């Protein structure tokens, strides 16, 4: 810990109240960030031991400046050594290496080019009928009931089925992959008691070995799937990517490929279900669905924050940040900045101001076009198939605690089933 950090501890009102993984911030962080943007746009967080950047302008400045702000460890608040019992489980897996999201050039450049080629966006037109078939099949499974918990039955299942199909993993493994992804998130959020974290670590290690086996299988017998393209492309690099590098890459592809899109779909369904006029407008005119997707991305910010490390002393938002100190760039705060968005708390499908839900700079999300497609197809199927969609009364909404992703844990919806 730097000397400057010690002297700042307890000096910031916002810093003393910054607990993003606990209520009330976990439930709704917007009031806190509104106050921070007004009073302390860049503040030192006692709980995370780093700087928090809240204004749109400053978040953009950090995100696009790879020369002064490193993305190493960008998906976790800080590298805190795990307790010995937890470490003993984690070392049974593969080492955590920088990959797509948490790396700097040239590692980032090599990995991004590899995945961009394998997940070629020119294939988007081919993806749409596949996504629609998956969405329709999922809705077929619950449409007659008139009620569903949407997050697991649809919001996770749609992008989850698609990404495992795309990579060539067995569709029947999705539930296990989802459990393993939850294990991964829980281990690195570190919010559970040690015995539970140890169990999550065992799941995370099992996930790593599962992916390593899939990589070795594609090395021996390439197929017509994105995983084979990645493995074959990685072998042609100089130097080639090893198994550990590929495992870390696949962990990030799978997490980004469905966990964050699930957050988008669940949040968009919530907006439609709580606003009958918006639902009626979407059903009447599906051409507004892309605008609903964009405004949901801004409001919900499925990636609510990322992290950077200062590579030199910098001035930002009126404070001095020393070389080596960590920063959280709060995308959800930037996406509600009054200086950028008029009436930011209002859900307005007519907005045209670009948001930061997919990041900014060299780490802008590779899968943004796919996420937008998945969101649009999901909403098309829901509005077509579920008449008078509405929220089940008296449910308590809660969010999965994650250092980066923001997603409803459950969402109970009802509609008028066909007679």
mmCIF file of C-alpha atoms in Angstrom:
data_model
loop_
_atom_site.group_PDB
_atom_site.id
_atom_site.type_symbol
_atom_site.label_atom_id
_atom_site.label_comp_id
_atom_site.label_asym_id
_atom_site.label_seq_id
_atom_site.Cartn_x
_atom_site.Cartn_y
_atom_site.Cartn_z
ATOM 1 C CA UNK A 1 0.000 0.000 0.000
ATOM 2 C CA UNK A 2 1.418 3.411 -0.911
ATOM 3 C CA UNK A 3 2.015 6.107 1.694
ATOM 4 C CA UNK A 4 -0.491 8.372 -0.083
ATOM 5 C CA UNK A 5 -3.164 5.676 0.232
ATOM 6 C CA UNK A 6 -2.623 5.407 3.973
ATOM 7 C CA UNK A 7 -3.058 9.126 4.520
ATOM 8 C CA UNK A 8 -6.220 9.150 2.421
ATOM 9 C CA UNK A 9 -7.885 6.346 4.382
ATOM 10 C CA UNK A 10 -10.965 7.729 6.133
ATOM 11 C CA UNK A 11 -10.573 11.173 4.558
ATOM 12 C CA UNK A 12 -13.254 10.739 1.881
ATOM 13 C CA UNK A 13 -16.972 10.636 2.779
ATOM 14 C CA UNK A 14 -17.736 8.659 -0.396
ATOM 15 C CA UNK A 15 -14.757 6.411 0.199
ATOM 16 C CA UNK A 16 -16.016 5.406 3.635
ATOM 17 C CA UNK A 17 -19.432 4.447 2.180
ATOM 18 C CA UNK A 18 -18.264 2.664 -0.962
ATOM 19 C CA UNK A 19 -19.350 -0.993 -0.625
ATOM 20 C CA UNK A 20 -20.408 -1.992 -4.184
ATOM 21 C CA UNK A 21 -20.998 -5.676 -3.367
ATOM 22 C CA UNK A 22 -23.333 -5.058 -0.422
ATOM 23 C CA UNK A 23 -26.692 -3.372 0.081
ATOM 24 C CA UNK A 24 -27.724 -0.655 -0.531
ATOM 25 C CA UNK A 25 -25.180 -0.134 -3.343
ATOM 26 C CA UNK A 26 -25.623 -3.640 -4.743
ATOM 27 C CA UNK A 27 -29.390 -3.065 -4.992
ATOM 28 C CA UNK A 28 -29.133 0.349 -6.666
ATOM 29 C CA UNK A 29 -25.759 2.130 -6.915
ATOM 30 C CA UNK A 30 -27.111 5.135 -8.822
ATOM 31 C CA UNK A 31 -27.875 7.449 -5.853
ATOM 32 C CA UNK A 32 -24.398 6.890 -4.430
ATOM 33 C CA UNK A 33 -22.677 7.566 -7.744
ATOM 34 C CA UNK A 34 -24.788 10.678 -8.374
ATOM 35 C CA UNK A 35 -23.493 12.116 -5.099
ATOM 36 C CA UNK A 36 -19.945 11.053 -5.931
ATOM 37 C CA UNK A 37 -20.073 12.691 -9.373
ATOM 38 C CA UNK A 38 -21.237 15.902 -7.714
ATOM 39 C CA UNK A 39 -18.998 15.982 -4.634
ATOM 40 C CA UNK A 40 -16.032 13.647 -5.189
ATOM 41 C CA UNK A 41 -15.810 12.619 -8.863
ATOM 42 C CA UNK A 42 -12.588 10.708 -8.160
ATOM 43 C CA UNK A 43 -12.334 9.349 -4.609
ATOM 44 C CA UNK A 44 -10.326 6.822 -2.639
ATOM 45 C CA UNK A 45 -12.346 3.732 -1.674
ATOM 46 C CA UNK A 46 -11.438 2.378 1.739
ATOM 47 C CA UNK A 47 -13.177 -0.952 1.044
ATOM 48 C CA UNK A 48 -11.388 -1.657 -2.250
ATOM 49 C CA UNK A 49 -8.146 0.237 -1.548
ATOM 50 C CA UNK A 50 -8.209 2.039 -4.890
ATOM 51 C CA UNK A 51 -9.427 5.155 -6.678
ATOM 52 C CA UNK A 52 -12.981 5.216 -8.048
ATOM 53 C CA UNK A 53 -13.596 7.242 -11.215
ATOM 54 C CA UNK A 54 -17.243 8.244 -11.666
ATOM 55 C CA UNK A 55 -17.678 10.913 -14.358
ATOM 56 C CA UNK A 56 -18.163 10.027 -18.021
ATOM 57 C CA UNK A 57 -15.324 12.241 -19.215
ATOM 58 C CA UNK A 58 -12.810 10.826 -16.742
ATOM 59 C CA UNK A 59 -13.886 7.197 -17.309
ATOM 60 C CA UNK A 60 -13.363 7.672 -21.060
ATOM 61 C CA UNK A 61 -9.967 9.291 -20.460
ATOM 62 C CA UNK A 62 -8.762 6.302 -18.432
ATOM 63 C CA UNK A 63 -10.309 3.616 -20.653
ATOM 64 C CA UNK A 64 -8.751 4.920 -23.855
ATOM 65 C CA UNK A 65 -5.278 5.673 -22.437
ATOM 66 C CA UNK A 66 -3.496 2.320 -22.518
ATOM 67 C CA UNK A 67 -0.131 4.094 -22.340
ATOM 68 C CA UNK A 68 -0.764 5.455 -18.826
ATOM 69 C CA UNK A 69 -3.283 2.960 -17.437
ATOM 70 C CA UNK A 70 -2.579 -0.778 -17.556
ATOM 71 C CA UNK A 71 -5.386 -3.324 -17.958
ATOM 72 C CA UNK A 72 -3.541 -6.091 -16.119
ATOM 73 C CA UNK A 73 -5.887 -7.469 -13.435
ATOM 74 C CA UNK A 74 -8.656 -5.301 -14.914
ATOM 75 C CA UNK A 75 -11.504 -7.633 -13.923
ATOM 76 C CA UNK A 76 -10.748 -7.695 -10.191
ATOM 77 C CA UNK A 77 -10.419 -4.861 -7.655
ATOM 78 C CA UNK A 78 -6.949 -5.977 -6.568
ATOM 79 C CA UNK A 79 -4.568 -8.881 -6.282
ATOM 80 C CA UNK A 80 -5.114 -9.947 -2.656
ATOM 81 C CA UNK A 81 -3.279 -13.192 -1.856
ATOM 82 C CA UNK A 82 -5.804 -15.954 -1.096
ATOM 83 C CA UNK A 83 -5.733 -17.735 2.271
ATOM 84 C CA UNK A 84 -3.457 -20.804 2.245
ATOM 85 C CA UNK A 85 -6.385 -23.251 2.211
ATOM 86 C CA UNK A 86 -7.883 -21.520 -0.851
ATOM 87 C CA UNK A 87 -4.516 -21.233 -2.572
ATOM 88 C CA UNK A 88 -3.986 -24.982 -2.095
ATOM 89 C CA UNK A 89 -7.092 -25.654 -4.194
ATOM 90 C CA UNK A 90 -6.373 -23.044 -6.871
ATOM 91 C CA UNK A 91 -2.858 -24.358 -7.598
ATOM 92 C CA UNK A 92 -4.445 -27.630 -8.722
ATOM 93 C CA UNK A 93 -5.608 -25.774 -11.811
ATOM 94 C CA UNK A 94 -3.903 -23.596 -14.402
ATOM 95 C CA UNK A 95 -2.161 -20.306 -13.560
ATOM 96 C CA UNK A 96 -4.159 -17.127 -14.091
ATOM 97 C CA UNK A 97 -2.571 -15.402 -17.081
ATOM 98 C CA UNK A 98 -3.468 -12.114 -18.788
ATOM 99 C CA UNK A 99 -5.911 -12.658 -21.630
ATOM 100 C CA UNK A 100 -8.348 -10.607 -23.710
ATOM 101 C CA UNK A 101 -9.793 -8.291 -21.078
ATOM 102 C CA UNK A 102 -6.966 -8.107 -18.546
ATOM 103 C CA UNK A 103 -3.927 -7.601 -20.749
ATOM 104 C CA UNK A 104 -1.949 -4.856 -22.482
ATOM 105 C CA UNK A 105 -0.403 -4.796 -25.960
ATOM 106 C CA UNK A 106 1.199 -6.834 -27.445
ATOM 107 C CA UNK A 107 -0.475 -9.738 -25.579
ATOM 108 C CA UNK A 108 -3.873 -8.088 -25.967
ATOM 109 C CA UNK A 109 -3.316 -7.402 -29.669
ATOM 110 C CA UNK A 110 -2.442 -11.040 -30.435
ATOM 111 C CA UNK A 111 -5.337 -12.464 -28.475
ATOM 112 C CA UNK A 112 -7.917 -10.020 -29.788
ATOM 113 C CA UNK A 113 -6.943 -10.675 -33.404
ATOM 114 C CA UNK A 114 -7.247 -14.422 -32.817
ATOM 115 C CA UNK A 115 -10.746 -14.231 -31.315
ATOM 116 C CA UNK A 116 -11.973 -11.617 -33.774
ATOM 117 C CA UNK A 117 -11.103 -13.956 -36.617
ATOM 118 C CA UNK A 118 -12.663 -16.997 -34.954
ATOM 119 C CA UNK A 119 -15.876 -15.143 -34.037
ATOM 120 C CA UNK A 120 -16.021 -13.290 -37.343
ATOM 121 C CA UNK A 121 -18.767 -10.683 -37.317
ATOM 122 C CA UNK A 122 -19.497 -11.410 -40.971
ATOM 123 C CA UNK A 123 -21.198 -14.542 -39.620
ATOM 124 C CA UNK A 124 -23.822 -12.513 -37.733
ATOM 125 C CA UNK A 125 -26.415 -13.129 -40.454
ATOM 126 C CA UNK A 126 -25.880 -16.877 -39.949
ATOM 127 C CA UNK A 127 -26.285 -16.503 -36.177
ATOM 128 C CA UNK A 128 -29.755 -14.931 -36.201
ATOM 129 C CA UNK A 129 -31.821 -17.991 -37.240
ATOM 130 C CA UNK A 130 -29.875 -20.149 -34.780
ATOM 131 C CA UNK A 131 -30.589 -17.704 -31.954
ATOM 132 C CA UNK A 132 -34.251 -17.497 -32.910
ATOM 133 C CA UNK A 133 -34.555 -21.297 -32.901
ATOM 134 C CA UNK A 134 -32.995 -21.493 -29.421
ATOM 135 C CA UNK A 135 -35.189 -18.663 -28.089
ATOM 136 C CA UNK A 136 -38.348 -20.209 -29.529
ATOM 137 C CA UNK A 137 -37.514 -23.631 -28.112
ATOM 138 C CA UNK A 138 -36.875 -22.154 -24.664
ATOM 139 C CA UNK A 139 -40.171 -20.245 -24.655
ATOM 140 C CA UNK A 140 -41.992 -23.380 -25.847
ATOM 141 C CA UNK A 141 -40.911 -24.966 -22.585
ATOM 142 C CA UNK A 142 -42.778 -22.505 -20.364
ATOM 143 C CA UNK A 143 -45.253 -20.475 -22.449
ATOM 144 C CA UNK A 144 -48.285 -22.547 -21.425
ATOM 145 C CA UNK A 145 -47.623 -22.024 -17.719
ATOM 146 C CA UNK A 146 -48.295 -18.277 -17.680
ATOM 147 C CA UNK A 147 -45.389 -17.656 -15.314
ATOM 148 C CA UNK A 148 -41.618 -18.174 -15.273
ATOM 149 C CA UNK A 149 -38.427 -17.264 -13.466
ATOM 150 C CA UNK A 150 -36.876 -15.726 -16.559
ATOM 151 C CA UNK A 151 -33.211 -15.355 -15.620
ATOM 152 C CA UNK A 152 -32.350 -19.060 -15.622
ATOM 153 C CA UNK A 153 -35.094 -20.285 -17.940
ATOM 154 C CA UNK A 154 -34.308 -17.808 -20.715
ATOM 155 C CA UNK A 155 -31.866 -14.929 -20.059
ATOM 156 C CA UNK A 156 -28.962 -17.239 -19.210
ATOM 157 C CA UNK A 157 -30.111 -20.179 -21.311
ATOM 158 C CA UNK A 158 -30.346 -18.278 -24.631
ATOM 159 C CA UNK A 159 -26.801 -16.852 -24.871
ATOM 160 C CA UNK A 160 -25.499 -19.849 -22.921
ATOM 161 C CA UNK A 161 -26.828 -22.383 -25.411
ATOM 162 C CA UNK A 162 -25.551 -20.262 -28.263
ATOM 163 C CA UNK A 163 -22.003 -19.791 -26.986
ATOM 164 C CA UNK A 164 -21.552 -23.483 -26.157
ATOM 165 C CA UNK A 165 -22.883 -24.305 -29.643
ATOM 166 C CA UNK A 166 -20.533 -21.778 -31.212
ATOM 167 C CA UNK A 167 -17.519 -23.210 -29.406
ATOM 168 C CA UNK A 168 -18.633 -26.744 -30.149
ATOM 169 C CA UNK A 169 -19.195 -27.793 -26.535
ATOM 170 C CA UNK A 170 -22.081 -30.181 -25.826
ATOM 171 C CA UNK A 171 -25.318 -28.275 -25.259
ATOM 172 C CA UNK A 172 -26.130 -30.652 -22.425
ATOM 173 C CA UNK A 173 -23.136 -29.287 -20.515
ATOM 174 C CA UNK A 174 -24.616 -25.777 -20.216
ATOM 175 C CA UNK A 175 -25.991 -26.212 -16.697
ATOM 176 C CA UNK A 176 -22.619 -27.435 -15.490
ATOM 177 C CA UNK A 177 -20.780 -24.623 -17.310
ATOM 178 C CA UNK A 178 -23.156 -22.135 -15.666
ATOM 179 C CA UNK A 179 -22.397 -23.594 -12.222
ATOM 180 C CA UNK A 180 -18.682 -23.451 -12.933
ATOM 181 C CA UNK A 181 -18.959 -19.839 -14.095
ATOM 182 C CA UNK A 182 -20.712 -19.006 -10.822
ATOM 183 C CA UNK A 183 -17.866 -20.761 -8.987
ATOM 184 C CA UNK A 184 -15.375 -18.565 -10.840
ATOM 185 C CA UNK A 185 -17.218 -15.360 -9.985
ATOM 186 C CA UNK A 186 -17.621 -16.314 -6.323
ATOM 187 C CA UNK A 187 -13.953 -17.204 -5.905
ATOM 188 C CA UNK A 188 -12.745 -13.862 -7.188
ATOM 189 C CA UNK A 189 -15.381 -11.724 -5.487
ATOM 190 C CA UNK A 190 -14.245 -13.286 -2.192
ATOM 191 C CA UNK A 191 -17.490 -12.422 -0.407
ATOM 192 C CA UNK A 192 -18.354 -15.870 0.971
ATOM 193 C CA UNK A 193 -17.002 -17.676 4.074
ATOM 194 C CA UNK A 194 -13.764 -19.581 3.484
ATOM 195 C CA UNK A 195 -15.333 -23.091 3.387
ATOM 196 C CA UNK A 196 -17.697 -21.952 0.619
ATOM 197 C CA UNK A 197 -14.854 -20.264 -1.276
ATOM 198 C CA UNK A 198 -12.892 -23.522 -1.147
ATOM 199 C CA UNK A 199 -15.832 -25.377 -2.709
ATOM 200 C CA UNK A 200 -16.107 -22.695 -5.392
ATOM 201 C CA UNK A 201 -12.362 -23.008 -6.022
ATOM 202 C CA UNK A 202 -12.781 -26.734 -6.633
ATOM 203 C CA UNK A 203 -15.478 -25.975 -9.183
ATOM 204 C CA UNK A 204 -13.301 -23.341 -10.844
ATOM 205 C CA UNK A 205 -10.391 -25.781 -11.129
ATOM 206 C CA UNK A 206 -12.718 -28.438 -12.563
ATOM 207 C CA UNK A 207 -13.833 -25.853 -15.141
ATOM 208 C CA UNK A 208 -10.225 -25.163 -16.115
ATOM 209 C CA UNK A 209 -9.504 -28.864 -16.607
ATOM 210 C CA UNK A 210 -12.720 -29.295 -18.613
ATOM 211 C CA UNK A 211 -11.639 -26.517 -20.982
ATOM 212 C CA UNK A 212 -8.094 -27.885 -21.210
ATOM 213 C CA UNK A 213 -9.486 -31.259 -22.260
ATOM 214 C CA UNK A 214 -11.608 -29.565 -24.948
ATOM 215 C CA UNK A 215 -8.515 -27.721 -26.203
ATOM 216 C CA UNK A 216 -6.475 -30.920 -26.412
ATOM 217 C CA UNK A 217 -9.353 -32.629 -28.215
ATOM 218 C CA UNK A 218 -9.425 -29.885 -30.878
ATOM 219 C CA UNK A 219 -5.657 -30.085 -31.264
ATOM 220 C CA UNK A 220 -5.962 -33.776 -32.049
ATOM 221 C CA UNK A 221 -9.169 -33.560 -34.101
ATOM 222 C CA UNK A 222 -10.159 -30.054 -35.314
ATOM 223 C CA UNK A 223 -13.847 -29.549 -36.110
ATOM 224 C CA UNK A 224 -16.050 -26.939 -37.715
ATOM 225 C CA UNK A 225 -16.449 -24.777 -34.611
ATOM 226 C CA UNK A 226 -15.010 -21.584 -33.150
ATOM 227 C CA UNK A 227 -12.968 -23.473 -30.550
ATOM 228 C CA UNK A 228 -11.125 -25.347 -33.300
ATOM 229 C CA UNK A 229 -10.505 -22.038 -35.105
ATOM 230 C CA UNK A 230 -9.051 -20.539 -31.917
ATOM 231 C CA UNK A 231 -6.871 -23.556 -31.143
ATOM 232 C CA UNK A 232 -5.606 -23.823 -34.740
ATOM 233 C CA UNK A 233 -4.973 -20.080 -34.931
ATOM 234 C CA UNK A 234 -3.150 -20.086 -31.589
ATOM 235 C CA UNK A 235 -0.812 -22.837 -32.780
ATOM 236 C CA UNK A 236 0.182 -20.711 -35.792
ATOM 237 C CA UNK A 237 1.237 -17.711 -33.686
ATOM 238 C CA UNK A 238 4.877 -16.954 -32.990
ATOM 239 C CA UNK A 239 5.246 -17.875 -30.207
ATOM 240 C CA UNK A 240 2.152 -20.109 -30.059
ATOM 241 C CA UNK A 241 -0.347 -19.883 -27.211
ATOM 242 C CA UNK A 242 -0.040 -22.680 -24.674
ATOM 243 C CA UNK A 243 -2.876 -24.535 -22.965
ATOM 244 C CA UNK A 244 -2.845 -22.230 -19.932
ATOM 245 C CA UNK A 245 -3.171 -19.141 -22.141
ATOM 246 C CA UNK A 246 -6.035 -20.729 -24.076
ATOM 247 C CA UNK A 247 -7.833 -21.819 -20.893
ATOM 248 C CA UNK A 248 -7.746 -18.239 -19.607
ATOM 249 C CA UNK A 249 -8.989 -16.957 -22.949
ATOM 250 C CA UNK A 250 -11.898 -19.416 -23.024
ATOM 251 C CA UNK A 251 -12.885 -18.531 -19.454
ATOM 252 C CA UNK A 252 -13.264 -14.920 -20.544
ATOM 253 C CA UNK A 253 -15.052 -15.774 -23.801
ATOM 254 C CA UNK A 254 -17.591 -17.937 -21.983
ATOM 255 C CA UNK A 255 -18.170 -15.367 -19.243
ATOM 256 C CA UNK A 256 -18.559 -12.503 -21.703
ATOM 257 C CA UNK A 257 -20.449 -14.701 -24.139
ATOM 258 C CA UNK A 258 -23.395 -15.347 -21.898
ATOM 259 C CA UNK A 259 -23.148 -13.944 -18.365
ATOM 260 C CA UNK A 260 -23.134 -10.299 -19.440
ATOM 261 C CA UNK A 261 -25.690 -10.862 -22.215
ATOM 262 C CA UNK A 262 -27.918 -12.569 -19.659
ATOM 263 C CA UNK A 263 -27.750 -9.361 -17.637
ATOM 264 C CA UNK A 264 -28.867 -7.384 -20.690
ATOM 265 C CA UNK A 265 -31.776 -9.718 -21.527
ATOM 266 C CA UNK A 266 -33.042 -9.885 -17.937
ATOM 267 C CA UNK A 267 -32.855 -6.110 -17.523
ATOM 268 C CA UNK A 268 -34.639 -5.479 -20.850
ATOM 269 C CA UNK A 269 -37.386 -7.946 -19.944
ATOM 270 C CA UNK A 270 -37.788 -6.149 -16.614
ATOM 271 C CA UNK A 271 -38.247 -2.805 -18.392
ATOM 272 C CA UNK A 272 -40.868 -4.281 -20.747
ATOM 273 C CA UNK A 273 -42.725 -6.077 -17.958
ATOM 274 C CA UNK A 274 -42.973 -3.071 -15.671
ATOM 275 C CA UNK A 275 -44.108 -0.646 -18.380
ATOM 276 C CA UNK A 276 -47.277 -1.769 -20.247
ATOM 277 C CA UNK A 277 -47.009 1.134 -22.686
ATOM 278 C CA UNK A 278 -43.437 0.229 -23.599
ATOM 279 C CA UNK A 279 -44.410 -3.436 -24.022
ATOM 280 C CA UNK A 280 -47.388 -2.503 -26.240
ATOM 281 C CA UNK A 281 -45.196 -0.198 -28.341
ATOM 282 C CA UNK A 282 -42.580 -2.947 -28.813
ATOM 283 C CA UNK A 283 -45.219 -5.490 -29.789
ATOM 284 C CA UNK A 284 -46.826 -3.052 -32.205
ATOM 285 C CA UNK A 285 -43.545 -1.874 -33.745
ATOM 286 C CA UNK A 286 -40.593 -4.284 -33.335
ATOM 287 C CA UNK A 287 -38.333 -1.754 -35.066
ATOM 288 C CA UNK A 288 -37.932 0.018 -31.697
ATOM 289 C CA UNK A 289 -36.420 -3.079 -30.076
ATOM 290 C CA UNK A 290 -32.808 -2.135 -30.952
ATOM 291 C CA UNK A 291 -33.388 1.211 -29.214
ATOM 292 C CA UNK A 292 -34.762 -0.621 -26.171
ATOM 293 C CA UNK A 293 -31.634 -2.771 -26.170
ATOM 294 C CA UNK A 294 -29.381 0.305 -26.290
ATOM 295 C CA UNK A 295 -31.197 2.105 -23.489
ATOM 296 C CA UNK A 296 -31.159 -1.061 -21.384
ATOM 297 C CA UNK A 297 -27.415 -1.324 -21.905
ATOM 298 C CA UNK A 298 -27.006 2.234 -20.644
ATOM 299 C CA UNK A 299 -29.367 1.944 -17.683
ATOM 300 C CA UNK A 300 -28.434 -1.569 -16.541
ATOM 301 C CA UNK A 301 -24.722 -1.462 -17.478
ATOM 302 C CA UNK A 302 -24.238 -5.273 -17.417
ATOM 303 C CA UNK A 303 -20.518 -4.586 -16.982
ATOM 304 C CA UNK A 304 -20.738 -2.057 -14.170
ATOM 305 C CA UNK A 305 -17.014 -1.523 -13.603
ATOM 306 C CA UNK A 306 -13.530 -2.442 -14.719
ATOM 307 C CA UNK A 307 -10.113 -1.789 -13.204
ATOM 308 C CA UNK A 308 -6.823 -0.197 -14.220
ATOM 309 C CA UNK A 309 -3.372 0.469 -12.744
ATOM 310 C CA UNK A 310 -1.592 3.809 -13.170
ATOM 311 C CA UNK A 311 1.702 3.366 -15.003
ATOM 312 C CA UNK A 312 2.887 6.857 -14.023
ATOM 313 C CA UNK A 313 1.843 9.711 -11.742
ATOM 314 C CA UNK A 314 -1.283 11.353 -13.197
ATOM 315 C CA UNK A 315 -3.783 14.084 -12.341
ATOM 316 C CA UNK A 316 -7.406 13.048 -12.779
ATOM 317 C CA UNK A 317 -10.594 14.692 -11.583
ATOM 318 C CA UNK A 318 -8.661 17.077 -9.364
ATOM 319 C CA UNK A 319 -6.671 14.409 -7.493
ATOM 320 C CA UNK A 320 -3.116 13.147 -7.774
ATOM 321 C CA UNK A 321 -2.820 9.432 -8.532
ATOM 322 C CA UNK A 322 0.563 7.828 -8.018
ATOM 323 C CA UNK A 323 2.259 5.292 -10.235
ATOM 324 C CA UNK A 324 1.201 1.789 -9.231
ATOM 325 C CA UNK A 325 -2.113 2.792 -7.668
ATOM 326 C CA UNK A 326 -5.296 1.058 -8.775
ATOM 327 C CA UNK A 327 -8.452 2.603 -10.224
ATOM 328 C CA UNK A 328 -12.019 1.426 -10.686
ATOM 329 C CA UNK A 329 -13.678 2.928 -13.760
ATOM 330 C CA UNK A 330 -17.373 2.893 -12.886
ATOM 331 C CA UNK A 331 -19.174 2.435 -16.198
ATOM 332 C CA UNK A 332 -22.585 2.390 -14.529
ATOM 333 C CA UNK A 333 -21.855 5.819 -13.059
ATOM 334 C CA UNK A 334 -20.554 7.196 -16.370
ATOM 335 C CA UNK A 335 -23.704 5.915 -18.084
ATOM 336 C CA UNK A 336 -25.813 8.010 -15.678
ATOM 337 C CA UNK A 337 -23.700 11.163 -15.772
ATOM 338 C CA UNK A 338 -25.997 14.217 -15.894
ATOM 339 C CA UNK A 339 -23.349 16.051 -17.893
ATOM 340 C CA UNK A 340 -23.678 13.478 -20.662
ATOM 341 C CA UNK A 341 -27.283 12.218 -20.455
ATOM 342 C CA UNK A 342 -30.340 14.383 -19.886
ATOM 343 C CA UNK A 343 -32.513 12.971 -17.082
ATOM 344 C CA UNK A 344 -30.292 9.892 -16.780
ATOM 345 C CA UNK A 345 -32.692 7.982 -14.501
ATOM 346 C CA UNK A 346 -35.424 8.074 -17.142
ATOM 347 C CA UNK A 347 -35.659 5.083 -19.518
ATOM 348 C CA UNK A 348 -35.867 6.823 -22.906
ATOM 349 C CA UNK A 349 -35.737 4.805 -26.138
ATOM 350 C CA UNK A 350 -35.278 8.027 -28.102
ATOM 351 C CA UNK A 351 -31.770 8.659 -26.781
ATOM 352 C CA UNK A 352 -29.003 8.863 -29.343
ATOM 353 C CA UNK A 353 -26.032 9.657 -27.085
ATOM 354 C CA UNK A 354 -23.603 6.701 -27.125
ATOM 355 C CA UNK A 355 -23.165 4.810 -23.846
ATOM 356 C CA UNK A 356 -20.146 3.007 -22.383
ATOM 357 C CA UNK A 357 -21.757 -0.365 -21.707
ATOM 358 C CA UNK A 358 -19.273 -2.063 -24.037
ATOM 359 C CA UNK A 359 -16.283 -0.133 -22.757
ATOM 360 C CA UNK A 360 -14.058 2.305 -24.603
ATOM 361 C CA UNK A 361 -10.679 2.246 -26.312
ATOM 362 C CA UNK A 362 -8.695 -0.839 -27.287
ATOM 363 C CA UNK A 363 -10.749 -3.049 -24.947
ATOM 364 C CA UNK A 364 -14.087 -2.178 -26.533
ATOM 365 C CA UNK A 365 -16.089 -5.403 -26.422
ATOM 366 C CA UNK A 366 -15.380 -7.746 -29.363
ATOM 367 C CA UNK A 367 -18.814 -9.303 -28.954
ATOM 368 C CA UNK A 368 -20.857 -6.069 -28.939
ATOM 369 C CA UNK A 369 -22.605 -6.785 -32.289
ATOM 370 C CA UNK A 370 -23.433 -10.324 -31.145
ATOM 371 C CA UNK A 371 -24.794 -9.097 -27.792
ATOM 372 C CA UNK A 372 -27.001 -6.570 -29.575
ATOM 373 C CA UNK A 373 -28.285 -9.293 -31.896
ATOM 374 C CA UNK A 374 -29.002 -11.644 -28.992
ATOM 375 C CA UNK A 375 -30.823 -8.885 -27.136
ATOM 376 C CA UNK A 376 -32.982 -7.976 -30.130
ATOM 377 C CA UNK A 377 -33.892 -11.583 -30.941
ATOM 378 C CA UNK A 378 -34.695 -12.295 -27.281
ATOM 379 C CA UNK A 379 -37.064 -9.330 -27.062
ATOM 380 C CA UNK A 380 -38.694 -10.156 -30.391
ATOM 381 C CA UNK A 381 -39.541 -13.660 -29.211
ATOM 382 C CA UNK A 382 -40.711 -12.517 -25.767
ATOM 383 C CA UNK A 383 -43.017 -9.816 -27.155
ATOM 384 C CA UNK A 384 -44.369 -12.186 -29.819
ATOM 385 C CA UNK A 385 -45.040 -15.110 -27.492
ATOM 386 C CA UNK A 386 -45.951 -13.676 -24.057
ATOM 387 C CA UNK A 387 -49.101 -11.501 -24.222
ATOM 388 C CA UNK A 388 -49.443 -8.751 -21.608
ATOM 389 C CA UNK A 389 -46.089 -9.531 -20.034
ATOM 390 C CA UNK A 390 -45.909 -8.226 -16.466
ATOM 391 C CA UNK A 391 -43.977 -8.494 -13.214
ATOM 392 C CA UNK A 392 -45.155 -10.940 -10.580
ATOM 393 C CA UNK A 393 -46.141 -8.724 -7.611
ATOM 394 C CA UNK A 394 -44.221 -8.519 -4.327
ATOM 395 C CA UNK A 395 -40.995 -10.080 -5.548
ATOM 396 C CA UNK A 396 -37.734 -8.757 -4.127
ATOM 397 C CA UNK A 397 -35.188 -8.125 -6.830
ATOM 398 C CA UNK A 398 -31.586 -8.891 -5.988
ATOM 399 C CA UNK A 399 -28.346 -8.724 -7.937
ATOM 400 C CA UNK A 400 -25.527 -11.225 -8.192
ATOM 401 C CA UNK A 401 -22.481 -9.787 -6.348
ATOM 402 C CA UNK A 402 -19.662 -9.408 -8.865
ATOM 403 C CA UNK A 403 -16.737 -7.021 -9.163
ATOM 404 C CA UNK A 404 -17.521 -6.463 -12.839
ATOM 405 C CA UNK A 405 -20.868 -7.900 -13.995
ATOM 406 C CA UNK A 406 -24.334 -6.712 -12.942
ATOM 407 C CA UNK A 407 -27.188 -9.181 -13.355
ATOM 408 C CA UNK A 408 -30.487 -9.886 -11.656
ATOM 409 C CA UNK A 409 -30.362 -13.149 -9.710
ATOM 410 C CA UNK A 410 -33.987 -13.889 -10.582
ATOM 411 C CA UNK A 411 -36.980 -12.267 -12.283
ATOM 412 C CA UNK A 412 -40.507 -13.638 -11.920
ATOM 413 C CA UNK A 413 -42.736 -12.748 -14.879
ATOM 414 C CA UNK A 414 -46.352 -13.554 -15.754
ATOM 415 C CA UNK A 415 -48.480 -13.248 -18.904
ATOM 416 C CA UNK A 416 -51.809 -14.344 -20.312
ATOM 417 C CA UNK A 417 -51.377 -17.930 -21.524
ATOM 418 C CA UNK A 418 -53.182 -18.980 -24.679
ATOM 419 C CA UNK A 419 -56.615 -20.539 -24.072
#
